[in-house]
CSV table of C-alpha atoms in Angstrom, one decimal:
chain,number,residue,atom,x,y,z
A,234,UNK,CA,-65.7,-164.4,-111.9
A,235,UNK,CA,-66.2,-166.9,-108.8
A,236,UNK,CA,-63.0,-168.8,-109.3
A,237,UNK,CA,-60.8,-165.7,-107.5
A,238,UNK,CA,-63.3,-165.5,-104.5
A,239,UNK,CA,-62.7,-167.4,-100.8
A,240,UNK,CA,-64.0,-170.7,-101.8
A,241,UNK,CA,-66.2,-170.5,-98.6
A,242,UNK,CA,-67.8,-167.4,-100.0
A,243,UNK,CA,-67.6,-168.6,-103.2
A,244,UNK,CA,-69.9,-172.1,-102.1
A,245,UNK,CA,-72.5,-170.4,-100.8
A,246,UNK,CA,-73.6,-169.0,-104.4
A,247,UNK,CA,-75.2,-172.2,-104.6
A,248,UNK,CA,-78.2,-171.0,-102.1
A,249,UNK,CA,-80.9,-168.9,-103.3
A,250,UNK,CA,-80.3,-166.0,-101.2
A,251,UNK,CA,-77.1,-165.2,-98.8
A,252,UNK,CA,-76.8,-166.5,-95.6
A,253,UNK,CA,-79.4,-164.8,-92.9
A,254,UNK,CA,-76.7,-162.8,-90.9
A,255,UNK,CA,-74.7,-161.0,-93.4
A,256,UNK,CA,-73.8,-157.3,-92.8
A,257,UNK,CA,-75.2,-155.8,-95.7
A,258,UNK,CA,-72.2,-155.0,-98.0
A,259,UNK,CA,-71.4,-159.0,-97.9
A,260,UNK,CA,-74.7,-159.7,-98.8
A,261,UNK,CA,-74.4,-157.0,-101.9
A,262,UNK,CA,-71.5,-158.7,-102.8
A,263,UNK,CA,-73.2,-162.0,-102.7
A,264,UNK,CA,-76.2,-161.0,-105.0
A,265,UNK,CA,-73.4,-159.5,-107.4
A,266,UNK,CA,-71.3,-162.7,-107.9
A,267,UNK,CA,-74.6,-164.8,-108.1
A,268,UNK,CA,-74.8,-162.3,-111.6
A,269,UNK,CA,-74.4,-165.1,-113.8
A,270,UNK,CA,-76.6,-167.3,-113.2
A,271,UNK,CA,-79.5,-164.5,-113.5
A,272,UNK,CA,-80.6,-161.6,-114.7
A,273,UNK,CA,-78.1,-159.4,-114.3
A,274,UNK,CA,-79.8,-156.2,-113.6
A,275,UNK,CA,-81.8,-157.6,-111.0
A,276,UNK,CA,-78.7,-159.1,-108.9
A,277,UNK,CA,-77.3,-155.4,-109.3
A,278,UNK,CA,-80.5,-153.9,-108.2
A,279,UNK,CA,-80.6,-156.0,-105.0
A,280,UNK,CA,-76.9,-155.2,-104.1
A,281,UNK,CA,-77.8,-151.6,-104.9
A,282,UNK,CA,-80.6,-151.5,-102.5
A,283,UNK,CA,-79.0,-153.1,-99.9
A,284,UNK,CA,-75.7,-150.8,-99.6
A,285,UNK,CA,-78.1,-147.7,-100.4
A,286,UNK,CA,-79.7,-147.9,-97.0
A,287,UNK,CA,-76.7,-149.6,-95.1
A,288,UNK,CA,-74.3,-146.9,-93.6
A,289,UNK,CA,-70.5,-147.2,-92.7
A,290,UNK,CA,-67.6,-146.9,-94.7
A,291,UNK,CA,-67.7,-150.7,-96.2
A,292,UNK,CA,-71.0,-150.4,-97.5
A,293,UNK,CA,-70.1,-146.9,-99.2
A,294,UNK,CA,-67.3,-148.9,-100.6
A,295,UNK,CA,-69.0,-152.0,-102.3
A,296,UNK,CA,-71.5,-148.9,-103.2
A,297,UNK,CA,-68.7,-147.3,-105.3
A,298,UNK,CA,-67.4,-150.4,-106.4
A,299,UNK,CA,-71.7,-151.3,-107.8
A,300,UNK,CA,-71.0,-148.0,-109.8
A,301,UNK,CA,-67.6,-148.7,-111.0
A,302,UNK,CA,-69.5,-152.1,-112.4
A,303,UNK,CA,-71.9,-150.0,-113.9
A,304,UNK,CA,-69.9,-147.6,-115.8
A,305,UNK,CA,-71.0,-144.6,-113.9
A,306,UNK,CA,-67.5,-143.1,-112.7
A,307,UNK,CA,-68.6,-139.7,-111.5
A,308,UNK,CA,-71.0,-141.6,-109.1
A,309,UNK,CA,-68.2,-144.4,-108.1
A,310,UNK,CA,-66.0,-141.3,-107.4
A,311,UNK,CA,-68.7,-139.6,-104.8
A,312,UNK,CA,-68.5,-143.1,-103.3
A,313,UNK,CA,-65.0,-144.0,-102.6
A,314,UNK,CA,-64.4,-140.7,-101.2
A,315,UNK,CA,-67.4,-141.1,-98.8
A,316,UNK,CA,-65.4,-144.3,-98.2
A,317,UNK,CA,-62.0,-142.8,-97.8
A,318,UNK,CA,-60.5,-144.9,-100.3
A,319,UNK,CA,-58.9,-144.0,-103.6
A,320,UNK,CA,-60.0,-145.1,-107.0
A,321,UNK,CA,-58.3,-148.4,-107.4
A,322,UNK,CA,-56.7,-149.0,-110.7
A,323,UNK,CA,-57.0,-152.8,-110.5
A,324,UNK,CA,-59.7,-154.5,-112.5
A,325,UNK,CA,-63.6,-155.2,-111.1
A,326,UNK,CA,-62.9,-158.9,-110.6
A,327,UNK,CA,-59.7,-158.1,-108.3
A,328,UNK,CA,-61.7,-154.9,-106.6
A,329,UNK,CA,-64.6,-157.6,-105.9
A,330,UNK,CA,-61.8,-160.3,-104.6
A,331,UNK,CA,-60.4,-157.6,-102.2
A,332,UNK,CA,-63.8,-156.3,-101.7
A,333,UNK,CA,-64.9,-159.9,-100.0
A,334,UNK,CA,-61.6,-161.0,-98.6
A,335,UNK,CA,-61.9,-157.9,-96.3
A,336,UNK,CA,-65.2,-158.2,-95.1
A,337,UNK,CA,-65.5,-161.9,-95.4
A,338,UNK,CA,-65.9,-163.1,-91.9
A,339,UNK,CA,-67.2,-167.2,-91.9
A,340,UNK,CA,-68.8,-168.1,-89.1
């Protein structure tokens, strides 16, 4: 699911843990692409965590988009809205791609 990512975001997978100095929805976004090469409950639980307590709109965004992954529509539904964004129609690996690309910011 890395290959439609930034290839700057998408190299940093190979660290244990996101760079020090990521807003908090990157960061969720990071633990969620590192998925597959781990458990992937415990990569969701870690993105979860770290949008739960992060406010703003783009964290309430990859928070609805951690639902949508999940299967729990009614919940990703409460979350879009809080981040005034529809329901996209496009699939998870395109919502992640669009996800990053805006909030991707390399230093």
């Amino acid at each position: 699911m890395t290959e439609s990512l930034p290839a700057a975001f998408a190299a940093t997978l190979t660290a244990s843990e996101p760079p020090s100095g990521w807003i908090a929805p990157l960061a969720a976004l990071w633990w969620l692409a590192r998925e597959a090469s781990g458990p992937a409950s415990a990569a969701w639980e870690r993105a979860h965590r770290l949008v739960q307590d992060a406010g703003g709109p783009d964290a309430a965004w990859v928070h609805a988009h951690l639902h949508r992954v999940e299967g729990d529509d009614g919940n990703a539904r409460y979350w879009y809205a809080r981040a005034g964004r529809p329901v996209p129609n496009s699939t998870l690996a395109e919502e992640r791609t669009a996800l990053v690309a805006a909030l991707w910011a390399p230093s």
